[in-house]
mmCIF file with all atom_site columns, C-alpha atoms in Angstrom:
data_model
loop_
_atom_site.group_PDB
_atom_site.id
_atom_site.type_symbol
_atom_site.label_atom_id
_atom_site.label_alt_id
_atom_site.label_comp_id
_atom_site.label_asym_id
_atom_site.label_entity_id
_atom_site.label_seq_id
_atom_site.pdbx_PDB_ins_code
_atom_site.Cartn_x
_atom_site.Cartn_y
_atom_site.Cartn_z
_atom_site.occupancy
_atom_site.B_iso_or_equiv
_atom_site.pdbx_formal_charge
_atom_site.auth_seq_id
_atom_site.auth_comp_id
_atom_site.auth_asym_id
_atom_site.auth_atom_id
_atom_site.pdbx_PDB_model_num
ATOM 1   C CA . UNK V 1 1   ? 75.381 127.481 96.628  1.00 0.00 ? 1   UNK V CA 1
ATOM 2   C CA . UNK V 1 2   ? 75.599 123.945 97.936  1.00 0.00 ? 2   UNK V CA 1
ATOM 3   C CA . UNK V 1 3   ? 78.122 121.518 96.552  1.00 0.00 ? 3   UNK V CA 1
ATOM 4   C CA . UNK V 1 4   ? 79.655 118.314 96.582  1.00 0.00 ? 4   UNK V CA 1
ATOM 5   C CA . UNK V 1 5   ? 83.052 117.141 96.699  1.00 0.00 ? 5   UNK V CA 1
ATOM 6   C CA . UNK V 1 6   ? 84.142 113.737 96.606  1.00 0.00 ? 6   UNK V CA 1
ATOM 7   C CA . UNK V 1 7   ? 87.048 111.665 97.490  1.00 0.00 ? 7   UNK V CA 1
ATOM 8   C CA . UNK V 1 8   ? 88.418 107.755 97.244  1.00 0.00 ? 8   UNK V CA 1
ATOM 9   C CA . UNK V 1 9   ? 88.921 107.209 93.788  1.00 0.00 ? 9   UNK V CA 1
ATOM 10  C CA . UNK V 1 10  ? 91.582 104.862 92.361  1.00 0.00 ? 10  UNK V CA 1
ATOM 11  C CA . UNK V 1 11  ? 93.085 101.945 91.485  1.00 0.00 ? 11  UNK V CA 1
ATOM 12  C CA . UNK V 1 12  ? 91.974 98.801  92.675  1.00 0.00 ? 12  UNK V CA 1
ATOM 13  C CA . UNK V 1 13  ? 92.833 94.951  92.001  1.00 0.00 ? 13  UNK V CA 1
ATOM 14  C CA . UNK V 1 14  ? 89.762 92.742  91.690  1.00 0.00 ? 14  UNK V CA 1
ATOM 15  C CA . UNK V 1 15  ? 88.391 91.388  94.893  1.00 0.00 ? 15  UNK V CA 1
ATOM 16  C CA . UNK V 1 16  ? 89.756 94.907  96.316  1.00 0.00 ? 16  UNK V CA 1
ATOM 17  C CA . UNK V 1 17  ? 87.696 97.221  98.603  1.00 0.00 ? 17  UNK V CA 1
ATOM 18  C CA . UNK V 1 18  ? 87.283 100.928 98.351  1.00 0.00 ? 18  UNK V CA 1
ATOM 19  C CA . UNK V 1 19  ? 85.491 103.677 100.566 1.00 0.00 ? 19  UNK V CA 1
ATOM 20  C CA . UNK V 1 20  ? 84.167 106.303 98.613  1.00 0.00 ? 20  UNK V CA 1
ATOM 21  C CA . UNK V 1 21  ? 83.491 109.558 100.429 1.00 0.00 ? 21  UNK V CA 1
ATOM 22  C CA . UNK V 1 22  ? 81.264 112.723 99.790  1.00 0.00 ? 22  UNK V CA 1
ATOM 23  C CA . UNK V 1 23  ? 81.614 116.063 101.946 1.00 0.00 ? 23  UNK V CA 1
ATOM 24  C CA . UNK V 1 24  ? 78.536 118.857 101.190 1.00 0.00 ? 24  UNK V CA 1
ATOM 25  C CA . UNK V 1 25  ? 79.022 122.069 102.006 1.00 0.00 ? 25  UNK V CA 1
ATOM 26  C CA . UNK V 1 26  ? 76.850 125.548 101.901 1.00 0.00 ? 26  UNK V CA 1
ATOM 27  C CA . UNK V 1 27  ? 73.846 126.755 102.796 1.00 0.00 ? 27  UNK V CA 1
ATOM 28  C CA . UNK V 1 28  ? 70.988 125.004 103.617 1.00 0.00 ? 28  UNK V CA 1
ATOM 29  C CA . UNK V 1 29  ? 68.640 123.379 106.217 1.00 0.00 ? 29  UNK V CA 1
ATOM 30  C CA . UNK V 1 30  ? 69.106 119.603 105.449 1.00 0.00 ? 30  UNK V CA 1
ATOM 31  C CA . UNK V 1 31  ? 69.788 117.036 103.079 1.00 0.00 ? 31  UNK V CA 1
ATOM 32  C CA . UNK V 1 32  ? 67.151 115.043 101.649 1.00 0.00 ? 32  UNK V CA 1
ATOM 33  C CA . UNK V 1 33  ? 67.975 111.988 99.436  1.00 0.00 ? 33  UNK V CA 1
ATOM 34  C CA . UNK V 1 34  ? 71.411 111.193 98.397  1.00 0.00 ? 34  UNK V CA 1
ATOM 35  C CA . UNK V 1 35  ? 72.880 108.610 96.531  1.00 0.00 ? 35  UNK V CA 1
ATOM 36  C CA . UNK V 1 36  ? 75.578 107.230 94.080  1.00 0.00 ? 36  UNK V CA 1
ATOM 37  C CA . UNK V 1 37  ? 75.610 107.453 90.476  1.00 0.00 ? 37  UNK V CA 1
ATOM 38  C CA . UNK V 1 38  ? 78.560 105.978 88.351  1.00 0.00 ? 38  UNK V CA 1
ATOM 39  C CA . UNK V 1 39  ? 78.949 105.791 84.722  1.00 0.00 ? 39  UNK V CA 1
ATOM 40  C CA . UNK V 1 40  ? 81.432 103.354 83.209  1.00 0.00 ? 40  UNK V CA 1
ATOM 41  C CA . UNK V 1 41  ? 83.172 102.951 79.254  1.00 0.00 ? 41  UNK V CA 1
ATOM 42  C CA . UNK V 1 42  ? 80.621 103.588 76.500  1.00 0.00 ? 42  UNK V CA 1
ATOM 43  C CA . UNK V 1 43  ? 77.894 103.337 79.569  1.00 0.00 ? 43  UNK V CA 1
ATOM 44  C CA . UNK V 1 44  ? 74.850 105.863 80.434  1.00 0.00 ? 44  UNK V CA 1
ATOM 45  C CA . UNK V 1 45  ? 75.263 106.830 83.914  1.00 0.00 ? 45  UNK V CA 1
ATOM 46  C CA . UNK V 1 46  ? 73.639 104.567 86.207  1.00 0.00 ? 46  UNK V CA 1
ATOM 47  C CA . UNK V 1 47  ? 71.923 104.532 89.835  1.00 0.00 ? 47  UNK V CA 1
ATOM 48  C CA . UNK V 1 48  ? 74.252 102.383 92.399  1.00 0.00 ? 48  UNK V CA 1
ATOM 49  C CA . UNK V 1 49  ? 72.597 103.039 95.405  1.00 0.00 ? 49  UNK V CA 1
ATOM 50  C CA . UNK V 1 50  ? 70.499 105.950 97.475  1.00 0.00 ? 50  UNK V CA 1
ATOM 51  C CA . UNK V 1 51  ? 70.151 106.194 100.974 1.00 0.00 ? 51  UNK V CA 1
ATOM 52  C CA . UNK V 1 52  ? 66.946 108.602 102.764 1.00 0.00 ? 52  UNK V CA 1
ATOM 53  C CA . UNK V 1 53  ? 68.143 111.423 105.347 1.00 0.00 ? 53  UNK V CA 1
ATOM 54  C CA . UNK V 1 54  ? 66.807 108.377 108.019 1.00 0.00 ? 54  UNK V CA 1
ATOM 55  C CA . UNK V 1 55  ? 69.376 105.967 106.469 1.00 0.00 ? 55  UNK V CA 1
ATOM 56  C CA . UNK V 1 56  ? 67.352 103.661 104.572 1.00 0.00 ? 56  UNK V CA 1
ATOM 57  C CA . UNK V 1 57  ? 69.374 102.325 101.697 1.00 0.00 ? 57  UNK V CA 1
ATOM 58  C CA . UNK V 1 58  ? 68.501 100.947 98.501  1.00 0.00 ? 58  UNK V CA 1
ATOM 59  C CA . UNK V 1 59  ? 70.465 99.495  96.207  1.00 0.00 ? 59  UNK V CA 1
ATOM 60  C CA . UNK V 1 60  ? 70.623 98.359  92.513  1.00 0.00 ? 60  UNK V CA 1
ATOM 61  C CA . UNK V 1 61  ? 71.278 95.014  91.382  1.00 0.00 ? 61  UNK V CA 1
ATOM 62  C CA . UNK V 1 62  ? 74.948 95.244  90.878  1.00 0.00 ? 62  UNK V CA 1
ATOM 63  C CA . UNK V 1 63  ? 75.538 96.496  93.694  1.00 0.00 ? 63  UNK V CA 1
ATOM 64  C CA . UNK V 1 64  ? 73.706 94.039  96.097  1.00 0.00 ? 64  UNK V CA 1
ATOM 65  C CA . UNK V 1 65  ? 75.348 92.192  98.620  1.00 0.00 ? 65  UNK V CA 1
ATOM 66  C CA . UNK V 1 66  ? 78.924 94.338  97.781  1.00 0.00 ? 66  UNK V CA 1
ATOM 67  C CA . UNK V 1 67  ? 78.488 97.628  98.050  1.00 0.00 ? 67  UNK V CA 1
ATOM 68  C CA . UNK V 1 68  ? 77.784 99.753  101.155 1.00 0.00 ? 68  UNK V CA 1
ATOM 69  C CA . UNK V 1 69  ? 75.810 103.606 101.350 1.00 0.00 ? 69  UNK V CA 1
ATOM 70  C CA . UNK V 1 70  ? 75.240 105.235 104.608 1.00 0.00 ? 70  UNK V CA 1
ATOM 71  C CA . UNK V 1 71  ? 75.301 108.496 106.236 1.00 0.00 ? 71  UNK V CA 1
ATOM 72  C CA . UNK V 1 72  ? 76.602 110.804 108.393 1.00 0.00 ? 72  UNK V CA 1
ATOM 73  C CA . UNK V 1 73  ? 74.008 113.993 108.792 1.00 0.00 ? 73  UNK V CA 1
ATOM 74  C CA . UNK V 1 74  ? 76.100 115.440 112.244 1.00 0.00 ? 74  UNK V CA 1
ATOM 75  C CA . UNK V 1 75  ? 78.910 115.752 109.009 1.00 0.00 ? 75  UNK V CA 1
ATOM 76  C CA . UNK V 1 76  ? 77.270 116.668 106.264 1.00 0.00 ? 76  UNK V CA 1
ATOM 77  C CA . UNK V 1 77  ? 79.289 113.184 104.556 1.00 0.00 ? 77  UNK V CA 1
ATOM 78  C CA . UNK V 1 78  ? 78.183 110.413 102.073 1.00 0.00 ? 78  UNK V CA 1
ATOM 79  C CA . UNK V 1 79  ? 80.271 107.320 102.137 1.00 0.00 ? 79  UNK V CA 1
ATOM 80  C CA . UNK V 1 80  ? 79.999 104.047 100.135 1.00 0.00 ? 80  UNK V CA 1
ATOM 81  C CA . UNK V 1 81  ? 81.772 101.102 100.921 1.00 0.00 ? 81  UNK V CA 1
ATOM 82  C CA . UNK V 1 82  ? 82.679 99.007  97.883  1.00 0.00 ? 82  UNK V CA 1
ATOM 83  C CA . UNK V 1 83  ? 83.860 95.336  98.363  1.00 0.00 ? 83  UNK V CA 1
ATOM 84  C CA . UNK V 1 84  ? 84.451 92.225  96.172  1.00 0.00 ? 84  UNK V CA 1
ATOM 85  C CA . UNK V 1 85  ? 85.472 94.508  93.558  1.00 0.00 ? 85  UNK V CA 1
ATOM 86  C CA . UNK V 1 86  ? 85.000 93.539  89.934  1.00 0.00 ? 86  UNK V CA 1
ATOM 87  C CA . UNK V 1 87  ? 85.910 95.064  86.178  1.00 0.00 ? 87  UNK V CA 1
ATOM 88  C CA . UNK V 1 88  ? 83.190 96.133  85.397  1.00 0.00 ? 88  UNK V CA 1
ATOM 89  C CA . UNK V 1 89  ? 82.368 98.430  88.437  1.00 0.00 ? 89  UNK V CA 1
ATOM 90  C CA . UNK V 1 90  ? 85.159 100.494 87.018  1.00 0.00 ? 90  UNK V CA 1
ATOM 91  C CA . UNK V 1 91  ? 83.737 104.037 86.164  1.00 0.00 ? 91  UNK V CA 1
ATOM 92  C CA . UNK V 1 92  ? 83.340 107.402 87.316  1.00 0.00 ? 92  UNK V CA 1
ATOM 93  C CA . UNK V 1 93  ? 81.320 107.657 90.564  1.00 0.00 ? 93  UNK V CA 1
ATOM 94  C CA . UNK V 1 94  ? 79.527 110.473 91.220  1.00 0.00 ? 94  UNK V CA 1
ATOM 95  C CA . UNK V 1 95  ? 77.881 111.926 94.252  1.00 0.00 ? 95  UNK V CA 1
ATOM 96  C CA . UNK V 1 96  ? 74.293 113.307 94.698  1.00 0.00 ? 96  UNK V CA 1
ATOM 97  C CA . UNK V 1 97  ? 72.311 115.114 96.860  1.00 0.00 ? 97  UNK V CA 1
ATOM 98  C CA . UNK V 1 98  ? 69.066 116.622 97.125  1.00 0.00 ? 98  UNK V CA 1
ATOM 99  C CA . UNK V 1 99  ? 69.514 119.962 99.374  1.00 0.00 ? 99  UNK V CA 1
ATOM 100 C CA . UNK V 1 100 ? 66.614 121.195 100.957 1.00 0.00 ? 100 UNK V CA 1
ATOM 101 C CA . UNK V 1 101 ? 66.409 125.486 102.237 1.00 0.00 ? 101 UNK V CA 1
ATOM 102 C CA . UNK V 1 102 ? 63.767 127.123 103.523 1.00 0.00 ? 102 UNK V CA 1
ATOM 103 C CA . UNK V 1 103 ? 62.768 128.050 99.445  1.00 0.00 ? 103 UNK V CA 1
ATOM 104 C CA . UNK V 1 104 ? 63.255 125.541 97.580  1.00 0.00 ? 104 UNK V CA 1
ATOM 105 C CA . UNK V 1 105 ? 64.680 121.779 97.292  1.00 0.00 ? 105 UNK V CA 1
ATOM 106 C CA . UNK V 1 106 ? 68.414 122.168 95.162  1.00 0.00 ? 106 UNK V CA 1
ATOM 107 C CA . UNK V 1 107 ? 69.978 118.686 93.722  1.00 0.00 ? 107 UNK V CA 1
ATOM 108 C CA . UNK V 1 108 ? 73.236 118.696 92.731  1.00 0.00 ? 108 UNK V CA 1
ATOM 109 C CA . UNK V 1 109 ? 76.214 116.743 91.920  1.00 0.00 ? 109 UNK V CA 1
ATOM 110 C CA . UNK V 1 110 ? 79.744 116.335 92.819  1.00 0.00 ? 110 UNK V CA 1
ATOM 111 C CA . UNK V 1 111 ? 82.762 116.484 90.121  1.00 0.00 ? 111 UNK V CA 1
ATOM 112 C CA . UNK V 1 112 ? 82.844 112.614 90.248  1.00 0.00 ? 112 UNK V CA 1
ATOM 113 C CA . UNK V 1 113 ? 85.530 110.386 90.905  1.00 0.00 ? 113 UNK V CA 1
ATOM 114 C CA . UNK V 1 114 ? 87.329 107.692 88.926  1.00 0.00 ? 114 UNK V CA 1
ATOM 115 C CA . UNK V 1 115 ? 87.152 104.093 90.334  1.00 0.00 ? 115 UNK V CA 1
ATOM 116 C CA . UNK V 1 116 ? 89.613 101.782 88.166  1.00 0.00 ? 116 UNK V CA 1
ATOM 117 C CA . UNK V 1 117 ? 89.399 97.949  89.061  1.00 0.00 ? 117 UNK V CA 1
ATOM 118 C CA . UNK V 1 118 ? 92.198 95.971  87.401  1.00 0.00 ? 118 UNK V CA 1
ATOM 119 C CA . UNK V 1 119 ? 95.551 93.919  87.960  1.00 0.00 ? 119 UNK V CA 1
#
């Protein structure tokens, strides 16, 4: 019942910036763990960065020192910030959450959203 829709996706030179952003909506009690997931060309899908329901970040490699997660629980929103652009962060992004009810814990994923970095 819960779901995830994302928006922020396009085109961006290298060096760019782009804020990614992540509305959930239905029914449940709170949001656990969310993070970002992105998959680029002839790539698995990978982990970019997760962020607790306190705010604690973490972040993989890539995205050290560029990229940006936080939270807004009041909202129900995801953001990431993504600076210093490069190439090979082009790929779909895709949003996840882990939506806890008073049954059981649902994860789920949002439709994703194309990032393109090139001039």
């Amino acid at each position: 019942q819960a779901q995830l829709v994302e928006s922020g996706g396009g085109l961006v030179q290298p060096g760019g910036s782009l804020r990614l952003a992540c509305a959930a909506s239905g029914r449940f009690i709170s949001i656990r763990m969310m993070g970002w997931y992105r998959q680029g060309p002839g790539k698995e899908r990978e982990l970019v960065a997760t962020i607790t329901q306190k705010g604690t970040p973490n972040y993989a490699d890539s995205a050290k020192g560029r990229f940006t997660i936080s939270r807004d629980n009041a909202k129900n929103m995801l953001y990431l910030q993504m600076n210093s652009l490069k190439p090979e962060d082009t790929a779909v992004y895709y949003c996840n959450a882990d939506f806890h009810t008073d049954t059981w814990d649902q994860e789920v994923w949002g439709q994703g959203t194309l990032v393109t970095v090139s001039s």
